[in-house]
Amino acid sequence: MPKSSLALEFFPATPQRWEDIEQLFGPRGACAGCWCMWWKRPRSEWTKNKGAGNKKAFRKIVGDGRVPGILAYAEGQPVGWCAVEPREKYPGLERARTLKKIDDQPVWSVTCFFVAKEFRRKGVAVALLKEARSWARSKGARILEGYPVETKTDRAPDAFMWTGTAAAFRKAGFHEALRRSASRPIMRLSFTKRPEP
């Protein structure tokens, strides 16, 4: 079990860890009843299913053993989440004008983070990104992509940080591949070279 400098441990989101996901996401489903379904469902369907419906859909994904992401733990408690899967698992990305495909290369995508309040701004997102990098590579990914926000300050509201910050992606070894919006770069990391430490 790899560890970060914050003594974090990381595990894939398997059916055995569903209760930990529930504990971390809490009654709000991480944010506004999302349950990490924003990029997976059509907007109308996501809105109609905010809360219990999205939770049920996400539980089915985890229960089917599809591993939609990575969990971070501190002292045995779940403290962080990072969604990482092949891009085609996130059809909502193609509906976002600024996040459409760059090219026809097959990529994996990091789409979402959720970190327990007391662990925010402590490097958990960077640690999760590095673990997601290792996970995606172990599953055969050649390119890993992310869609963070380029913040002007370190104090942007947490509610806007759910796709991660460009600074965190850079710290995890990603580079900017394309920018269609001033605040939303597409970041990439290629596995054709040895991953950065």
mmCIF file of C-alpha atoms in Angstrom:
data_model
loop_
_atom_site.group_PDB
_atom_site.id
_atom_site.type_symbol
_atom_site.label_atom_id
_atom_site.label_comp_id
_atom_site.label_asym_id
_atom_site.label_seq_id
_atom_site.Cartn_x
_atom_site.Cartn_y
_atom_site.Cartn_z
ATOM 1 C CA MET A 1 0.000 0.000 0.000
ATOM 2 C CA PRO A 2 1.798 3.154 -1.159
ATOM 3 C CA LYS A 3 1.984 6.092 1.225
ATOM 4 C CA SER A 4 2.395 9.829 0.721
ATOM 5 C CA SER A 5 4.362 12.251 2.890
ATOM 6 C CA LEU A 6 1.082 12.806 4.777
ATOM 7 C CA ALA A 7 0.949 9.134 5.759
ATOM 8 C CA LEU A 8 -1.924 8.490 3.390
ATOM 9 C CA GLU A 9 -2.852 5.060 2.090
ATOM 10 C CA PHE A 10 -4.669 4.507 -1.185
ATOM 11 C CA PHE A 11 -7.132 1.887 -2.355
ATOM 12 C CA PRO A 12 -9.303 1.442 -5.455
ATOM 13 C CA ALA A 13 -13.035 2.011 -4.924
ATOM 14 C CA THR A 14 -14.194 -1.608 -4.834
ATOM 15 C CA PRO A 15 -17.525 -2.965 -3.522
ATOM 16 C CA GLN A 16 -15.879 -3.758 -0.176
ATOM 17 C CA ARG A 17 -15.195 -0.031 0.295
ATOM 18 C CA TRP A 18 -18.714 1.241 -0.372
ATOM 19 C CA GLU A 19 -19.331 2.145 3.285
ATOM 20 C CA ASP A 20 -16.129 4.203 3.253
ATOM 21 C CA ILE A 21 -17.363 6.089 0.180
ATOM 22 C CA GLU A 22 -20.661 6.782 1.962
ATOM 23 C CA GLN A 23 -18.786 7.997 5.024
ATOM 24 C CA LEU A 24 -16.535 10.318 3.030
ATOM 25 C CA PHE A 25 -19.222 11.705 0.706
ATOM 26 C CA GLY A 26 -21.679 12.175 3.568
ATOM 27 C CA PRO A 27 -25.378 12.985 3.259
ATOM 28 C CA ARG A 28 -24.744 15.572 0.512
ATOM 29 C CA GLY A 29 -23.129 12.991 -1.754
ATOM 30 C CA ALA A 30 -19.816 14.903 -1.788
ATOM 31 C CA CYS A 31 -21.443 18.004 -3.313
ATOM 32 C CA ALA A 32 -25.094 18.857 -3.949
ATOM 33 C CA GLY A 33 -26.229 15.239 -4.293
ATOM 34 C CA CYS A 34 -23.778 14.548 -7.092
ATOM 35 C CA TRP A 35 -22.323 11.215 -5.999
ATOM 36 C CA CYS A 36 -19.709 11.683 -8.718
ATOM 37 C CA MET A 37 -22.278 11.304 -11.487
ATOM 38 C CA TRP A 38 -22.019 14.802 -13.064
ATOM 39 C CA TRP A 39 -19.906 13.702 -16.029
ATOM 40 C CA LYS A 40 -21.637 10.320 -16.354
ATOM 41 C CA ARG A 41 -25.289 11.316 -16.823
ATOM 42 C CA PRO A 42 -27.170 13.722 -19.112
ATOM 43 C CA ARG A 43 -27.813 17.003 -17.250
ATOM 44 C CA SER A 44 -31.580 16.474 -17.013
ATOM 45 C CA GLU A 45 -31.092 12.964 -15.657
ATOM 46 C CA TRP A 46 -28.455 14.139 -13.178
ATOM 47 C CA THR A 47 -30.734 16.924 -11.927
ATOM 48 C CA LYS A 48 -33.763 14.663 -11.641
ATOM 49 C CA ASN A 49 -31.711 12.153 -9.653
ATOM 50 C CA LYS A 50 -29.855 14.572 -7.352
ATOM 51 C CA GLY A 51 -29.262 12.799 -4.071
ATOM 52 C CA ALA A 52 -30.725 9.310 -3.743
ATOM 53 C CA GLY A 53 -30.969 8.564 -7.475
ATOM 54 C CA ASN A 54 -27.373 9.504 -8.179
ATOM 55 C CA LYS A 55 -26.245 7.577 -5.119
ATOM 56 C CA LYS A 56 -28.048 4.472 -6.361
ATOM 57 C CA ALA A 57 -26.450 4.802 -9.810
ATOM 58 C CA PHE A 58 -22.990 5.304 -8.335
ATOM 59 C CA ARG A 59 -23.443 2.383 -5.958
ATOM 60 C CA LYS A 60 -24.301 0.171 -8.930
ATOM 61 C CA ILE A 61 -21.090 1.205 -10.689
ATOM 62 C CA VAL A 62 -19.011 0.406 -7.608
ATOM 63 C CA GLY A 63 -21.007 -2.758 -6.904
ATOM 64 C CA ASP A 64 -20.401 -4.035 -10.424
ATOM 65 C CA GLY A 65 -16.657 -3.858 -9.732
ATOM 66 C CA ARG A 66 -15.925 -1.131 -12.308
ATOM 67 C CA VAL A 67 -13.587 0.852 -9.966
ATOM 68 C CA PRO A 68 -14.540 4.462 -10.758
ATOM 69 C CA GLY A 69 -11.724 5.941 -8.706
ATOM 70 C CA ILE A 70 -9.251 5.928 -5.841
ATOM 71 C CA LEU A 71 -9.778 6.531 -2.121
ATOM 72 C CA ALA A 72 -7.201 8.068 0.216
ATOM 73 C CA TYR A 73 -7.098 7.104 3.893
ATOM 74 C CA ALA A 74 -5.470 8.675 6.932
ATOM 75 C CA GLU A 75 -5.198 6.521 10.052
ATOM 76 C CA GLY A 76 -7.682 4.086 8.567
ATOM 77 C CA GLN A 77 -10.344 6.704 7.791
ATOM 78 C CA PRO A 78 -11.365 7.737 4.243
ATOM 79 C CA VAL A 79 -10.287 11.349 3.665
ATOM 80 C CA GLY A 80 -10.081 11.797 -0.101
ATOM 81 C CA TRP A 81 -11.508 10.709 -3.449
ATOM 82 C CA CYS A 82 -10.290 10.966 -7.033
ATOM 83 C CA ALA A 83 -12.396 9.805 -9.995
ATOM 84 C CA VAL A 84 -10.267 8.188 -12.710
ATOM 85 C CA GLU A 85 -11.457 6.013 -15.615
ATOM 86 C CA PRO A 86 -11.219 5.837 -19.396
ATOM 87 C CA ARG A 87 -12.577 9.058 -20.905
ATOM 88 C CA GLU A 88 -15.482 7.270 -22.583
ATOM 89 C CA LYS A 89 -16.966 6.630 -19.121
ATOM 90 C CA TYR A 90 -17.592 10.393 -18.906
ATOM 91 C CA PRO A 91 -19.874 11.346 -21.822
ATOM 92 C CA GLY A 92 -20.498 14.744 -20.219
ATOM 93 C CA LEU A 93 -17.002 15.851 -21.172
ATOM 94 C CA GLU A 94 -18.007 15.950 -24.826
ATOM 95 C CA ARG A 95 -20.970 18.179 -23.985
ATOM 96 C CA ALA A 96 -18.615 20.760 -22.469
ATOM 97 C CA ARG A 97 -17.360 23.009 -25.276
ATOM 98 C CA THR A 98 -14.023 23.671 -23.593
ATOM 99 C CA LEU A 99 -13.378 20.004 -22.732
ATOM 100 C CA LYS A 100 -14.052 18.217 -26.010
ATOM 101 C CA LYS A 101 -11.450 15.690 -27.192
ATOM 102 C CA ILE A 102 -8.109 17.092 -28.255
ATOM 103 C CA ASP A 103 -7.408 14.234 -30.659
ATOM 104 C CA ASP A 104 -8.312 10.614 -31.323
ATOM 105 C CA GLN A 105 -5.797 9.098 -28.921
ATOM 106 C CA PRO A 106 -7.332 6.886 -26.224
ATOM 107 C CA VAL A 107 -7.019 8.586 -22.851
ATOM 108 C CA TRP A 108 -7.954 8.044 -19.244
ATOM 109 C CA SER A 109 -9.471 11.000 -17.410
ATOM 110 C CA VAL A 110 -9.294 12.417 -13.894
ATOM 111 C CA THR A 111 -12.579 14.265 -13.491
ATOM 112 C CA CYS A 112 -13.339 14.830 -9.830
ATOM 113 C CA PHE A 113 -11.886 15.207 -6.346
ATOM 114 C CA PHE A 114 -13.456 15.286 -2.924
ATOM 115 C CA VAL A 115 -11.361 15.813 0.195
ATOM 116 C CA ALA A 116 -12.657 15.864 3.759
ATOM 117 C CA LYS A 117 -12.734 19.452 5.027
ATOM 118 C CA GLU A 118 -10.040 19.029 7.673
ATOM 119 C CA PHE A 119 -7.632 17.563 5.090
ATOM 120 C CA ARG A 120 -7.974 20.261 2.427
ATOM 121 C CA ARG A 121 -4.950 22.336 1.371
ATOM 122 C CA LYS A 122 -2.610 19.676 2.728
ATOM 123 C CA GLY A 123 -1.500 18.079 -0.530
ATOM 124 C CA VAL A 124 -4.115 15.317 -0.604
ATOM 125 C CA ALA A 125 -5.206 16.130 -4.171
ATOM 126 C CA VAL A 126 -1.620 15.936 -5.446
ATOM 127 C CA ALA A 127 -1.120 12.633 -3.631
ATOM 128 C CA LEU A 128 -4.362 11.304 -5.139
ATOM 129 C CA LEU A 129 -3.266 12.427 -8.604
ATOM 130 C CA LYS A 130 0.007 10.543 -8.275
ATOM 131 C CA GLU A 131 -1.875 7.443 -7.166
ATOM 132 C CA ALA A 132 -4.384 7.850 -10.029
ATOM 133 C CA ARG A 133 -1.414 8.087 -12.376
ATOM 134 C CA SER A 134 -0.060 4.770 -11.096
ATOM 135 C CA TRP A 135 -3.492 3.138 -11.209
ATOM 136 C CA ALA A 136 -4.248 4.236 -14.777
ATOM 137 C CA ARG A 137 -0.844 3.142 -15.991
ATOM 138 C CA SER A 138 -1.253 -0.270 -14.343
ATOM 139 C CA LYS A 139 -4.495 -0.679 -16.304
ATOM 140 C CA GLY A 140 -2.810 0.042 -19.622
ATOM 141 C CA ALA A 141 -3.445 3.771 -20.023
ATOM 142 C CA ARG A 142 -1.046 5.560 -22.376
ATOM 143 C CA ILE A 143 -2.282 9.080 -21.629
ATOM 144 C CA LEU A 144 -3.919 10.485 -18.497
ATOM 145 C CA GLU A 145 -5.891 13.705 -18.810
ATOM 146 C CA GLY A 146 -7.429 16.174 -16.356
ATOM 147 C CA TYR A 147 -9.670 19.258 -16.556
ATOM 148 C CA PRO A 148 -8.727 21.485 -13.616
ATOM 149 C CA VAL A 149 -9.455 25.091 -12.816
ATOM 150 C CA GLU A 150 -6.693 27.664 -13.222
ATOM 151 C CA THR A 151 -7.069 29.691 -10.041
ATOM 152 C CA LYS A 152 -5.802 33.245 -9.605
ATOM 153 C CA THR A 153 -5.238 32.747 -5.876
ATOM 154 C CA ASP A 154 -4.766 29.848 -3.466
ATOM 155 C CA ARG A 155 -7.978 30.805 -1.718
ATOM 156 C CA ALA A 156 -10.647 30.051 -4.292
ATOM 157 C CA PRO A 157 -13.865 28.635 -2.774
ATOM 158 C CA ASP A 158 -13.732 24.866 -2.253
ATOM 159 C CA ALA A 159 -17.012 24.436 -4.145
ATOM 160 C CA PHE A 160 -15.245 25.399 -7.381
ATOM 161 C CA MET A 161 -12.287 23.061 -6.884
ATOM 162 C CA TRP A 162 -13.955 19.721 -7.527
ATOM 163 C CA THR A 163 -12.113 19.152 -10.821
ATOM 164 C CA GLY A 164 -8.800 20.027 -9.143
ATOM 165 C CA THR A 165 -6.455 22.948 -9.648
ATOM 166 C CA ALA A 166 -3.983 23.340 -12.474
ATOM 167 C CA ALA A 167 -1.251 23.836 -9.850
ATOM 168 C CA ALA A 168 -1.977 20.416 -8.330
ATOM 169 C CA PHE A 169 -1.834 18.769 -11.749
ATOM 170 C CA ARG A 170 1.506 20.422 -12.494
ATOM 171 C CA LYS A 171 2.904 19.192 -9.161
ATOM 172 C CA ALA A 172 1.826 15.664 -10.128
ATOM 173 C CA GLY A 173 3.756 15.828 -13.427
ATOM 174 C CA PHE A 174 1.018 16.882 -15.870
ATOM 175 C CA HIS A 175 1.561 19.503 -18.583
ATOM 176 C CA GLU A 176 -0.916 21.766 -20.321
ATOM 177 C CA ALA A 177 -2.025 20.216 -23.608
ATOM 178 C CA LEU A 178 -4.715 22.689 -24.701
ATOM 179 C CA ARG A 179 -6.638 25.657 -23.346
ATOM 180 C CA ARG A 180 -9.944 26.709 -24.871
ATOM 181 C CA SER A 181 -10.848 28.823 -21.855
ATOM 182 C CA ALA A 182 -8.738 31.124 -19.709
ATOM 183 C CA SER A 183 -9.657 29.213 -16.567
ATOM 184 C CA ARG A 184 -9.965 25.605 -17.837
ATOM 185 C CA PRO A 185 -6.806 24.040 -19.268
ATOM 186 C CA ILE A 186 -6.729 20.421 -20.364
ATOM 187 C CA MET A 187 -3.745 18.817 -18.656
ATOM 188 C CA ARG A 188 -2.038 15.646 -19.857
ATOM 189 C CA LEU A 189 0.545 13.152 -18.738
ATOM 190 C CA SER A 190 1.979 10.651 -21.200
ATOM 191 C CA PHE A 191 3.153 7.189 -20.169
ATOM 192 C CA THR A 192 5.409 6.774 -23.196
ATOM 193 C CA LYS A 193 8.092 8.189 -20.914
ATOM 194 C CA ARG A 194 8.860 7.136 -17.367
ATOM 195 C CA PRO A 195 6.415 8.835 -14.988
ATOM 196 C CA GLU A 196 7.849 11.617 -12.882
ATOM 197 C CA PRO A 197 8.355 10.857 -9.169
#
